[in-house]
Tab-separated table of N, CA and C in Angstrom:
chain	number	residue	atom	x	y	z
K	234	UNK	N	-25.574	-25.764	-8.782
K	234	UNK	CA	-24.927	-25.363	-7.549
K	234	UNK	C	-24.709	-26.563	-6.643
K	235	UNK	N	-25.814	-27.351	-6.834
K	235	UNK	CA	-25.418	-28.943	-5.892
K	235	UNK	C	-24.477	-29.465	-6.268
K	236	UNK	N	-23.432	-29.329	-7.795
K	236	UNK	CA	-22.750	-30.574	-8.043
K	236	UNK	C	-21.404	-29.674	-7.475
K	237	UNK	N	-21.220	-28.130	-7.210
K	237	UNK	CA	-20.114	-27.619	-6.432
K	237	UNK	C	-19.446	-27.482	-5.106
K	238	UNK	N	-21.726	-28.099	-4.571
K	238	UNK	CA	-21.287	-28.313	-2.865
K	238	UNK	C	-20.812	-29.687	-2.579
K	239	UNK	N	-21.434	-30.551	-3.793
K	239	UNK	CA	-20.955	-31.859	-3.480
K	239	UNK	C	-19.091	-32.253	-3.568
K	240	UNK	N	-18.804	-31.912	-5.077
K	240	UNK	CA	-17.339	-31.523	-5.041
K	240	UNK	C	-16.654	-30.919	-3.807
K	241	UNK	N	-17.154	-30.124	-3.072
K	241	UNK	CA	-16.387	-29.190	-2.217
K	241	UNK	C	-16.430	-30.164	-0.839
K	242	UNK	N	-17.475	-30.363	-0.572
K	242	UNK	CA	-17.844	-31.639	0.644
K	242	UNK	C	-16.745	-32.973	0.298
K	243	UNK	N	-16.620	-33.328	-0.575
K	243	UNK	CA	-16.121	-34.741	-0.959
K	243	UNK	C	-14.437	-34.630	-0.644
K	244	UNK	N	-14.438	-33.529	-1.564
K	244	UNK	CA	-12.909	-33.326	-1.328
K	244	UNK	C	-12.122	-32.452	0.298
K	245	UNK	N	-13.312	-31.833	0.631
K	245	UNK	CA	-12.739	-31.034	2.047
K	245	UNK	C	-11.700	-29.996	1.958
K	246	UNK	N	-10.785	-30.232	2.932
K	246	UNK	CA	-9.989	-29.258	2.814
K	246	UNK	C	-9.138	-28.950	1.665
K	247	UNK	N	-8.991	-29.894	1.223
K	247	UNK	CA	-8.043	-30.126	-0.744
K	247	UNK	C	-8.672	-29.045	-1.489
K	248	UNK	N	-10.327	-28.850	-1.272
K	248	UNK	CA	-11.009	-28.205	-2.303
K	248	UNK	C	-10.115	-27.012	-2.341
K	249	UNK	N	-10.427	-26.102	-1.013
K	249	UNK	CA	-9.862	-24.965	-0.650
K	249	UNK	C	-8.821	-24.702	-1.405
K	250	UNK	N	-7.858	-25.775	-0.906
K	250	UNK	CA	-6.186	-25.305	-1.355
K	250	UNK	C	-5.908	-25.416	-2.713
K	251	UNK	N	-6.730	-26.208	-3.346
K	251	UNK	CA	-6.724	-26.287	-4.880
K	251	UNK	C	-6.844	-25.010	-5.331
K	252	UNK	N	-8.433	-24.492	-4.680
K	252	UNK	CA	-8.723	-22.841	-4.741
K	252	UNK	C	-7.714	-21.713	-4.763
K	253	UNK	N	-7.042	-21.773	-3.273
K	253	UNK	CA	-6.013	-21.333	-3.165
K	253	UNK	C	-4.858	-21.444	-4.048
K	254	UNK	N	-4.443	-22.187	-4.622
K	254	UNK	CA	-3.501	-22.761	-5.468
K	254	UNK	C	-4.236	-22.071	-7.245
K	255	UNK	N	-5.194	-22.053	-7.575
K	255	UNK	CA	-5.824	-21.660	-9.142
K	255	UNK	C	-5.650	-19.494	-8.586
K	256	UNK	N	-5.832	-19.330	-7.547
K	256	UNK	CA	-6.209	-18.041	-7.351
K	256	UNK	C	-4.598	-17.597	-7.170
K	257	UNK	N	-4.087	-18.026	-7.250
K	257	UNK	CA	-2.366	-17.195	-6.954
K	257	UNK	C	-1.892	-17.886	-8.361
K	258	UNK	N	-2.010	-18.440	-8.763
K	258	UNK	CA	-1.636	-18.874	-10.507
K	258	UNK	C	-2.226	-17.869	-11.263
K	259	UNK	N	-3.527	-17.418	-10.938
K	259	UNK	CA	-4.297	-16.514	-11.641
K	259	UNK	C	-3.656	-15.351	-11.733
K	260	UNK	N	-3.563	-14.642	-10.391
K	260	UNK	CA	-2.459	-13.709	-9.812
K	260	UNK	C	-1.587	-13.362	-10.367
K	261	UNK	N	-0.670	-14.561	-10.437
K	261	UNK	CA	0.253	-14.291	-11.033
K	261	UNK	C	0.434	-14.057	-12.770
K	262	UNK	N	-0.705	-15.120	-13.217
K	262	UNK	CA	-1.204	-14.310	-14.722
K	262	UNK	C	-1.609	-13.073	-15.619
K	263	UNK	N	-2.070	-12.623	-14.073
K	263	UNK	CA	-2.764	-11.223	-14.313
K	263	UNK	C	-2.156	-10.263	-13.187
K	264	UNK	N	-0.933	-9.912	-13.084
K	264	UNK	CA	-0.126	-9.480	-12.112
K	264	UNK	C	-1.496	-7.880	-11.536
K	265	UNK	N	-0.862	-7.918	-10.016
K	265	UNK	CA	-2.296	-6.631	-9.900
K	265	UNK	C	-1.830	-6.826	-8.156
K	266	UNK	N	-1.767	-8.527	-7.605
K	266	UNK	CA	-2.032	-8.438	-5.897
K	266	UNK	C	-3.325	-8.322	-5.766
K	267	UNK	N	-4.190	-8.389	-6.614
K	267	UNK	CA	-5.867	-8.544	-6.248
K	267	UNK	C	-6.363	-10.032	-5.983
K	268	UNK	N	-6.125	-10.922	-6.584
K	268	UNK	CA	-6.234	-12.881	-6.375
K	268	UNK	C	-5.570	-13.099	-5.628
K	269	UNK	N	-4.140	-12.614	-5.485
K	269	UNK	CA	-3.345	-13.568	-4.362
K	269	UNK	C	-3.908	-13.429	-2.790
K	270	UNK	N	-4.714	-11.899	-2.428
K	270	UNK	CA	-5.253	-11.828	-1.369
K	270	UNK	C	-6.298	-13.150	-0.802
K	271	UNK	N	-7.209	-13.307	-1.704
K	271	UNK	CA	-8.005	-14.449	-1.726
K	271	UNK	C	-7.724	-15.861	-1.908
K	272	UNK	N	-6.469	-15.531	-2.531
K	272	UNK	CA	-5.723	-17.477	-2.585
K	272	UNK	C	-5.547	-17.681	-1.474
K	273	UNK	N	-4.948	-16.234	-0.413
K	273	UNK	CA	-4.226	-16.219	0.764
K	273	UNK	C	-5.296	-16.969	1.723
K	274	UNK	N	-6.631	-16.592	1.528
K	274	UNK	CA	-7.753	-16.862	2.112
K	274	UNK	C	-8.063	-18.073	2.146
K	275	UNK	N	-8.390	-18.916	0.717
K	275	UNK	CA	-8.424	-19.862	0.415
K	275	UNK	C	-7.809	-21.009	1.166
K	276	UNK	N	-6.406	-20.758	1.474
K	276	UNK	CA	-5.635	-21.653	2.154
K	276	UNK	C	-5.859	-21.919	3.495
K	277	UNK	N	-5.932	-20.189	3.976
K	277	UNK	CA	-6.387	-20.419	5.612
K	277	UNK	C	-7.420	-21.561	5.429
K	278	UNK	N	-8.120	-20.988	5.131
K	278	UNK	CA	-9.588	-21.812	5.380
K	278	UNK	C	-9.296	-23.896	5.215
K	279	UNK	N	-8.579	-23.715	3.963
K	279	UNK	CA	-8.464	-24.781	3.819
K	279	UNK	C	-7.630	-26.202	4.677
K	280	UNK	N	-6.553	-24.997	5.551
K	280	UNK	CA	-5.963	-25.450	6.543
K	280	UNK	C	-6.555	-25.546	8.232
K	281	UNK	N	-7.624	-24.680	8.236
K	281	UNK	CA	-8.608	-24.923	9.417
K	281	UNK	C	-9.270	-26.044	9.318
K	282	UNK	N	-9.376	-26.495	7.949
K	282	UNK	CA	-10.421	-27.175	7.747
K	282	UNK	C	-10.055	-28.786	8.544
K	283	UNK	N	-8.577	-28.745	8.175
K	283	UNK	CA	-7.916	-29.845	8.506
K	283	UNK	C	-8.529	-30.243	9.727
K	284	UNK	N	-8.088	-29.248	10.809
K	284	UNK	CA	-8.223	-29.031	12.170
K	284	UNK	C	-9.634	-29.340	12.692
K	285	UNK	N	-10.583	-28.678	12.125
K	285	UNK	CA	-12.090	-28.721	12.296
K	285	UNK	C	-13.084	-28.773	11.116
K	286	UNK	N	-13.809	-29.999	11.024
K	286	UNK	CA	-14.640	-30.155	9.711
K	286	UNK	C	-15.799	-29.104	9.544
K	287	UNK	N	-16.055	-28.624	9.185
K	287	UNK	CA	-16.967	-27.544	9.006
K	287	UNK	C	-18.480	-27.932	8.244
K	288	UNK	N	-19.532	-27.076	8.030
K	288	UNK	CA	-20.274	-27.372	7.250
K	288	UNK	C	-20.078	-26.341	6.199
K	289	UNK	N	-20.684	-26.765	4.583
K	289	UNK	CA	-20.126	-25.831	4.196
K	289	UNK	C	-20.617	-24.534	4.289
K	290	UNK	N	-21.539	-24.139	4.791
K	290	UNK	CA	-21.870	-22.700	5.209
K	290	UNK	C	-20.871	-21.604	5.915
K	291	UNK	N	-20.224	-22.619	7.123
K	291	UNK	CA	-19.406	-22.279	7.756
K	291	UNK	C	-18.010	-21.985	7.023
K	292	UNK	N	-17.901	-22.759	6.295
K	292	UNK	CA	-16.627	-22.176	5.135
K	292	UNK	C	-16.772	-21.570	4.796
K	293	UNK	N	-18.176	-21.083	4.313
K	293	UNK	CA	-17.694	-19.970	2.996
K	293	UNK	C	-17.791	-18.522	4.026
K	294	UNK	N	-18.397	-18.719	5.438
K	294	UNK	CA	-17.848	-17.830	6.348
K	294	UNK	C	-16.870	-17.887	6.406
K	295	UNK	N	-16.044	-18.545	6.770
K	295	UNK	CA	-14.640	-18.743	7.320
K	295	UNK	C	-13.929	-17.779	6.156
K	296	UNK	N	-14.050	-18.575	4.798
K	296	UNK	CA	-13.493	-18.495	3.761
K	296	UNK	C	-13.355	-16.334	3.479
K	297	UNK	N	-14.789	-15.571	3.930
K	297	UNK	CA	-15.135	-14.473	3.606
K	297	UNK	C	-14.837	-13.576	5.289
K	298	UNK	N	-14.261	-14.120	6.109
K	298	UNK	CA	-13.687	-13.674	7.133
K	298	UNK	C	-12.084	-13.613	7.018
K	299	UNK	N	-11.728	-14.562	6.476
K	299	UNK	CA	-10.173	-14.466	6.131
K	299	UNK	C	-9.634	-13.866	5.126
K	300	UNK	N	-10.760	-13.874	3.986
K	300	UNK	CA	-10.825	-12.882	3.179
K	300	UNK	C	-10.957	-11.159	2.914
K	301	UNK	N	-11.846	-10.920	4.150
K	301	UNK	CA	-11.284	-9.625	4.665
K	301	UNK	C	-9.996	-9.211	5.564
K	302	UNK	N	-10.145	-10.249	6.436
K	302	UNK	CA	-8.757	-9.541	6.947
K	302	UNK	C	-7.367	-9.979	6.356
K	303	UNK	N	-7.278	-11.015	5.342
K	303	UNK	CA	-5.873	-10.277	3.887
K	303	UNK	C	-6.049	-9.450	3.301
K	304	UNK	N	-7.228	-8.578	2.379
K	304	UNK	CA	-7.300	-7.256	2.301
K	304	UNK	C	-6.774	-6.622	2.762
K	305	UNK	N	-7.672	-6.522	4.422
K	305	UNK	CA	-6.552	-5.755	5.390
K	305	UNK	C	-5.143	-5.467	5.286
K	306	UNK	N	-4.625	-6.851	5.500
K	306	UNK	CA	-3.345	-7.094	5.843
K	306	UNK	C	-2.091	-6.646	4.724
K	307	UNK	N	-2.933	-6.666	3.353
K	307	UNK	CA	-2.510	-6.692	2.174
K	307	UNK	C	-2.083	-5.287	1.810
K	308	UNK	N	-3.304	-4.399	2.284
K	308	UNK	CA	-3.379	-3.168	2.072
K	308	UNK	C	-2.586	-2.277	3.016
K	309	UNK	N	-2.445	-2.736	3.995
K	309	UNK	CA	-1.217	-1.895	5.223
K	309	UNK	C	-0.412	-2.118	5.003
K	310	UNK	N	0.323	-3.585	4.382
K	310	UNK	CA	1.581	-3.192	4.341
K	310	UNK	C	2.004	-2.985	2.409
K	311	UNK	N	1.198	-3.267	1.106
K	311	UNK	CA	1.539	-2.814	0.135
K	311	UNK	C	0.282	-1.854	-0.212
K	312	UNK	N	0.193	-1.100	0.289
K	312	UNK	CA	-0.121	0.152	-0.368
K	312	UNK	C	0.875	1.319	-0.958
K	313	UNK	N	0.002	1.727	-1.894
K	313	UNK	CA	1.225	2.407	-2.776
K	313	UNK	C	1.760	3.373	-1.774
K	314	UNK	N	0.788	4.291	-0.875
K	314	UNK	CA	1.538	5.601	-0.052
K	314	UNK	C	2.604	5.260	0.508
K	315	UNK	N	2.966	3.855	0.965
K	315	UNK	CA	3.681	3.129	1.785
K	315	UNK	C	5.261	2.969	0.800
K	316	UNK	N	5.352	3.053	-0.113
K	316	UNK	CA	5.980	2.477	-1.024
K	316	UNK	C	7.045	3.795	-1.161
K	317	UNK	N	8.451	3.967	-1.147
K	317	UNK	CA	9.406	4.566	-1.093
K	317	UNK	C	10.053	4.354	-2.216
K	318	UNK	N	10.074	5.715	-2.709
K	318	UNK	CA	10.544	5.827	-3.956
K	318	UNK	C	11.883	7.127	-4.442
K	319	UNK	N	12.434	6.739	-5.318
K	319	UNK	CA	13.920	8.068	-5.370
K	319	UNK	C	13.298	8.994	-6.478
K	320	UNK	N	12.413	8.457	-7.397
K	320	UNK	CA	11.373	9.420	-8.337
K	320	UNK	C	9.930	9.404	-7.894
K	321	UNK	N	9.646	9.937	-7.150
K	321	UNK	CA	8.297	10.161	-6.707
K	321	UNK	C	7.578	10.557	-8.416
K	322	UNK	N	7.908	11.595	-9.351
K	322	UNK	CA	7.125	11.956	-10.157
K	322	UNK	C	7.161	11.213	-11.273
K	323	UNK	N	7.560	9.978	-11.318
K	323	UNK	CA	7.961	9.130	-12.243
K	323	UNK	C	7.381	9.154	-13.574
K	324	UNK	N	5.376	9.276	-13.309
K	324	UNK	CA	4.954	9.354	-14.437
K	324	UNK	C	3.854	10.469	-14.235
K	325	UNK	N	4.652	11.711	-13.765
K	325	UNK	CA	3.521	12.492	-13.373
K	325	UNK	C	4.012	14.053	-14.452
K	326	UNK	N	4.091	13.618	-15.717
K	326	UNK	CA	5.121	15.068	-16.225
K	326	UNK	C	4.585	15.800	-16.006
K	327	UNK	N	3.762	16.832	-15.898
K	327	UNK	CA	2.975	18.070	-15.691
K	327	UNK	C	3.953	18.576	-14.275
K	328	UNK	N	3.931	17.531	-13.429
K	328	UNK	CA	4.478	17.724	-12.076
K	328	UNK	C	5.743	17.884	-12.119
K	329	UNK	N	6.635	17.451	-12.764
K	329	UNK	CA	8.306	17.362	-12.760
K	329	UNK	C	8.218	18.551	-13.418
K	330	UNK	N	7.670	19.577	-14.210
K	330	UNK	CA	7.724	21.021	-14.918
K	330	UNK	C	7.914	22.383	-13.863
K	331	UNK	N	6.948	21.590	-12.560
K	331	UNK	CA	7.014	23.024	-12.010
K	331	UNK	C	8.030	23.163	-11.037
K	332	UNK	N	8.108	25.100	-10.867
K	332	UNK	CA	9.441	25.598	-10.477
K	332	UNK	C	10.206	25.842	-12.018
K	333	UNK	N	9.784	25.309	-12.787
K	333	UNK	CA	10.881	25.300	-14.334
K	333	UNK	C	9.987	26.403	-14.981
K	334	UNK	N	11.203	27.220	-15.901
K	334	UNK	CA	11.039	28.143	-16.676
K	334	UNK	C	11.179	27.848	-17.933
K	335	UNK	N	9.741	28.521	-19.039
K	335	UNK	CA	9.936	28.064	-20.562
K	335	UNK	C	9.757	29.494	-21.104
K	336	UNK	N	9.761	29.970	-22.296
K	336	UNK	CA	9.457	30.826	-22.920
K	336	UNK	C	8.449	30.518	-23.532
K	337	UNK	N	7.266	31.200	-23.710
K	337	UNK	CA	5.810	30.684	-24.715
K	337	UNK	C	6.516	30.591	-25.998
K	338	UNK	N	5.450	29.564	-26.429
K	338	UNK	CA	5.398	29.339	-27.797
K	338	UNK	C	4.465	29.865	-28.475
K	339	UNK	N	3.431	30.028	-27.696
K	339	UNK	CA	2.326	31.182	-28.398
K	339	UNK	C	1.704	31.869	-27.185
K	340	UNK	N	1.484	33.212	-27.636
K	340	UNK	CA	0.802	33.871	-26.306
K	340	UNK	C	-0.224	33.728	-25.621
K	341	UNK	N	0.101	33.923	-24.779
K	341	UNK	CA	-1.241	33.686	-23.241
K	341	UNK	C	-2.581	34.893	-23.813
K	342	UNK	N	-3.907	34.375	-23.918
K	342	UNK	CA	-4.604	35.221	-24.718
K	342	UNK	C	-5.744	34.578	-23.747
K	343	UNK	N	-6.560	35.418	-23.088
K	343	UNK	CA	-7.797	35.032	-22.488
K	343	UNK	C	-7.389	34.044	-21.459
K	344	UNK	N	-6.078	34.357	-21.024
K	344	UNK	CA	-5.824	33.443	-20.481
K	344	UNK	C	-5.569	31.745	-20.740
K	345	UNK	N	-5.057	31.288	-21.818
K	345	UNK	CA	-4.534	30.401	-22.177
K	345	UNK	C	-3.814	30.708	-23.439
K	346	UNK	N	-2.911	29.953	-23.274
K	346	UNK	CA	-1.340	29.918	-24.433
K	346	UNK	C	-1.077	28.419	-24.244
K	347	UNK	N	0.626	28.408	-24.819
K	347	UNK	CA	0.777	27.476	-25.242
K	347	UNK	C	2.731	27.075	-24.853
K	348	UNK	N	3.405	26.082	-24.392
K	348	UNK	CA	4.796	26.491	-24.025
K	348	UNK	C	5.366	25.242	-25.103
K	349	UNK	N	6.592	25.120	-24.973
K	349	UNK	CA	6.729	23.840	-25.833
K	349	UNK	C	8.174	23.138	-24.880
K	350	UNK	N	7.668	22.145	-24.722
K	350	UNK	CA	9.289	21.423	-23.315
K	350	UNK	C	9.571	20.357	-24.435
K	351	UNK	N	10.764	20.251	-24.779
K	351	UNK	CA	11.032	19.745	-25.396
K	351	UNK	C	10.491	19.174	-26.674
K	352	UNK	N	10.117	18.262	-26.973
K	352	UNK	CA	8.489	18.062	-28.261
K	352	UNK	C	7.244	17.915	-27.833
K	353	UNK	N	7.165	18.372	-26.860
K	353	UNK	CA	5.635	18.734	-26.111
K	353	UNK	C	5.178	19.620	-26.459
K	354	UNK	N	3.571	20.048	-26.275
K	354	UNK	CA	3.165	21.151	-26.751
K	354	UNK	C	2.754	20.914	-25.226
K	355	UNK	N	2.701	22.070	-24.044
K	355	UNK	CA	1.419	22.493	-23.281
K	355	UNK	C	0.523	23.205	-23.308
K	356	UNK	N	-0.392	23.062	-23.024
K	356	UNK	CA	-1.688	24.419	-23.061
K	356	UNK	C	-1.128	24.621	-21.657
K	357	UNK	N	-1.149	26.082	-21.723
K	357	UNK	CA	-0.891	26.430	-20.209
K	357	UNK	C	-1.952	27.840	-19.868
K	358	UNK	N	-2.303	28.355	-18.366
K	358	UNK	CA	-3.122	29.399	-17.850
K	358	UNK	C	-2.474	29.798	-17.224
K	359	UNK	N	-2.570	30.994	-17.312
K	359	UNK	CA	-2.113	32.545	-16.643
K	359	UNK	C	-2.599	33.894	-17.668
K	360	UNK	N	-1.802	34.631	-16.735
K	360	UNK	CA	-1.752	35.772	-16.941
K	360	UNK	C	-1.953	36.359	-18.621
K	361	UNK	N	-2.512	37.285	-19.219
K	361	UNK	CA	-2.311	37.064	-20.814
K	361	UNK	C	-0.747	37.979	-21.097
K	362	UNK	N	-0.183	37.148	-21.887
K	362	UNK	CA	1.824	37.517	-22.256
K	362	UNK	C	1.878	37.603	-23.458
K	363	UNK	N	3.042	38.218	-24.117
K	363	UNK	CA	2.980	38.188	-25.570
K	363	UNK	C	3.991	36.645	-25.802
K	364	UNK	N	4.211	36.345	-26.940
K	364	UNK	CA	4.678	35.160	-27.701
K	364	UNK	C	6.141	35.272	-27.099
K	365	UNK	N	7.171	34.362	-26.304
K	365	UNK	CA	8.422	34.328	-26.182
K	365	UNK	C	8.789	34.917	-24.862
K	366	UNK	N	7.288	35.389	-24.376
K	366	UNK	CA	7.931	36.286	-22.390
K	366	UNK	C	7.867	34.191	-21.630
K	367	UNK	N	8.537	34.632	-20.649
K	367	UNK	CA	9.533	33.787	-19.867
K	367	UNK	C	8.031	33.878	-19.145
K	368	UNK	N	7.655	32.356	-19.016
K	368	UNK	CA	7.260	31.972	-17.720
K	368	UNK	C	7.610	30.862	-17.063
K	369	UNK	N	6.948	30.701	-15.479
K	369	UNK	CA	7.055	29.668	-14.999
K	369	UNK	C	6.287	28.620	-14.246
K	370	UNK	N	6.485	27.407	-14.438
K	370	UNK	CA	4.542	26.578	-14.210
K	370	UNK	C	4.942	26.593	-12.343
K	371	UNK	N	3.606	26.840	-11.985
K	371	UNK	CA	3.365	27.175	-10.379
K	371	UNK	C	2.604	25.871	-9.914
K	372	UNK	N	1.457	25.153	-11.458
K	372	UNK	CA	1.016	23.822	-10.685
K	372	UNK	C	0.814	23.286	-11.871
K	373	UNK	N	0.347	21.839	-11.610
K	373	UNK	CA	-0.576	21.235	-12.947
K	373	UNK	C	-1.291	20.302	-12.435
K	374	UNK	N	-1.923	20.171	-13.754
K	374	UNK	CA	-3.470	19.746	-13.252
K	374	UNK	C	-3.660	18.931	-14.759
K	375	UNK	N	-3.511	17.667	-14.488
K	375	UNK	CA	-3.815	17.236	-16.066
K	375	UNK	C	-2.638	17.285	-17.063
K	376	UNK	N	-3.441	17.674	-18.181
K	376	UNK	CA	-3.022	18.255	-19.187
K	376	UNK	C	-2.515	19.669	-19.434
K	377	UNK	N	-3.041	20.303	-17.908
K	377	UNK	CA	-3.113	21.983	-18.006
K	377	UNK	C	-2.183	22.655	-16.811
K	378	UNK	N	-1.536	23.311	-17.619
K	378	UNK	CA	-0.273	23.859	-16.892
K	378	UNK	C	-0.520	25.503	-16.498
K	379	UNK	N	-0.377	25.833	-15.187
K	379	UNK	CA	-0.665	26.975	-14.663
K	379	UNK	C	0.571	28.048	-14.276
K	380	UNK	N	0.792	28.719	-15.393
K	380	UNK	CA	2.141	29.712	-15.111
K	380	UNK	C	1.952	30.782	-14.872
K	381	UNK	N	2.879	31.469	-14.022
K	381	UNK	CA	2.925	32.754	-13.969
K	381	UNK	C	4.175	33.590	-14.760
K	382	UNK	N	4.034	34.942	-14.854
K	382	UNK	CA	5.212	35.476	-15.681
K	382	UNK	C	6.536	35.451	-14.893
K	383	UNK	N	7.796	34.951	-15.499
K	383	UNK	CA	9.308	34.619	-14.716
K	383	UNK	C	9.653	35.868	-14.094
K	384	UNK	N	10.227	35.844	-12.646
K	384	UNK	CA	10.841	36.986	-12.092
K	384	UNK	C	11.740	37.042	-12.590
K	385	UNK	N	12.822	38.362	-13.000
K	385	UNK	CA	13.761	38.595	-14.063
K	385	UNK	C	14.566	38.809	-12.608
K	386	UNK	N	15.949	37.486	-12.841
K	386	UNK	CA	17.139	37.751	-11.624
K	386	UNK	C	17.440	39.064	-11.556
K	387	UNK	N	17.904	39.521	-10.650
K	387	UNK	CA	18.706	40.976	-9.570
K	387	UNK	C	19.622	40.908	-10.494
K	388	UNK	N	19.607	42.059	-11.519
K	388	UNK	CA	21.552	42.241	-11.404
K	388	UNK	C	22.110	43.190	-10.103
K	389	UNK	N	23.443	42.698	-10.550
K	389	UNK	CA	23.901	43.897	-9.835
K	389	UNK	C	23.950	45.326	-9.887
K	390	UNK	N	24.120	46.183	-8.844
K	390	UNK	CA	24.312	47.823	-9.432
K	390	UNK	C	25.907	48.197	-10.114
K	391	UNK	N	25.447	49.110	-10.570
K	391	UNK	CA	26.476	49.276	-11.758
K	391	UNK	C	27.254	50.173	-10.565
K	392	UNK	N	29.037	49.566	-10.698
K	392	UNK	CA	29.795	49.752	-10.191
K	392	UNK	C	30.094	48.811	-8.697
K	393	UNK	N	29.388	48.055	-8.449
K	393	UNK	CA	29.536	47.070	-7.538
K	393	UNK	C	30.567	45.802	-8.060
K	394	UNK	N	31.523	45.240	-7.599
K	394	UNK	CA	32.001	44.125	-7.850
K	394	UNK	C	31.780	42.786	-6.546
K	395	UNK	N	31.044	42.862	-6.166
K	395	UNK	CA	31.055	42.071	-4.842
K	395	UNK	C	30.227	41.217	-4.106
């Protein structure tokens, strides 16, 4: 540990930005926005340092004060809730199903069956139905799709045109 305080002392503020400089290379190796927060850090520090020589105790305060507040800073403005999107359900299929109507593929028995969306199989819960009645998923959860039996549209009355 002495030959890292000595390195870090010798070189000063360089150390930092070197730091800074390996931690956003890293970053960018391992894409995520988790290192670049701390490169971000790295630099501050390393650019105070310019300004005011520190001991190194005081850096690695400095260093773990600037380091929380890019977290911060990082997290208010790229957080995912924040993030505006034209497919919200992008990779959420269970979720893009409901409101949609399938016919079972095997019947609802004890309360679970089975629907088929395209080459999917779902396990789905509801109501128990025979093989081929019309339902429709109300939520999902997982893997597990929660339908109820399809309301059959209004016709019209016979002799109405209108």
């Amino acid at each position: 540990m002495g030959e890292i305080a000595t390195l870090i002392s010798s070189l000063g503020p360089w150390a930092w930005l070197a730091l800074a400089a390996l931690l956003i290379v890293l970053d960018i190796a391992a894409p995520g926005l988790f290192l670049l927060w701390f490169g971000a850090a790295a630099a501050a520090t390393g650019l105070v340092l310019f300004a005011a020589p520190l001991s190194l105790a005081w850096q690695a305060a400095l260093f773990s004060v600037f380091s929380v507040a890019s977290l911060a800073v990082g997290r208010a403005f790229f957080s995912p809730a924040r993030i505006e999107t034209d497919q919200p359900l992008l990779n959420q299929r269970g979720a893009q199903l409901i409101g949609k109507s399938f016919p079972l593929d095997a019947p609802i028995m004890n309360g679970r069956g089975r629907i088929k969306v395209g080459d999917v199989l779902w396990v789905v819960s509801g109501p128990d139905l025979p093989e081929g009645a019309a339902v429709t998923v109300t939520a999902a959860d997982s893997g597990l799709l929660t339908v109820e039996e399809a309301k059959k549209p209004k016709l019209p009355h016979a002799g109405s045109f209108g």
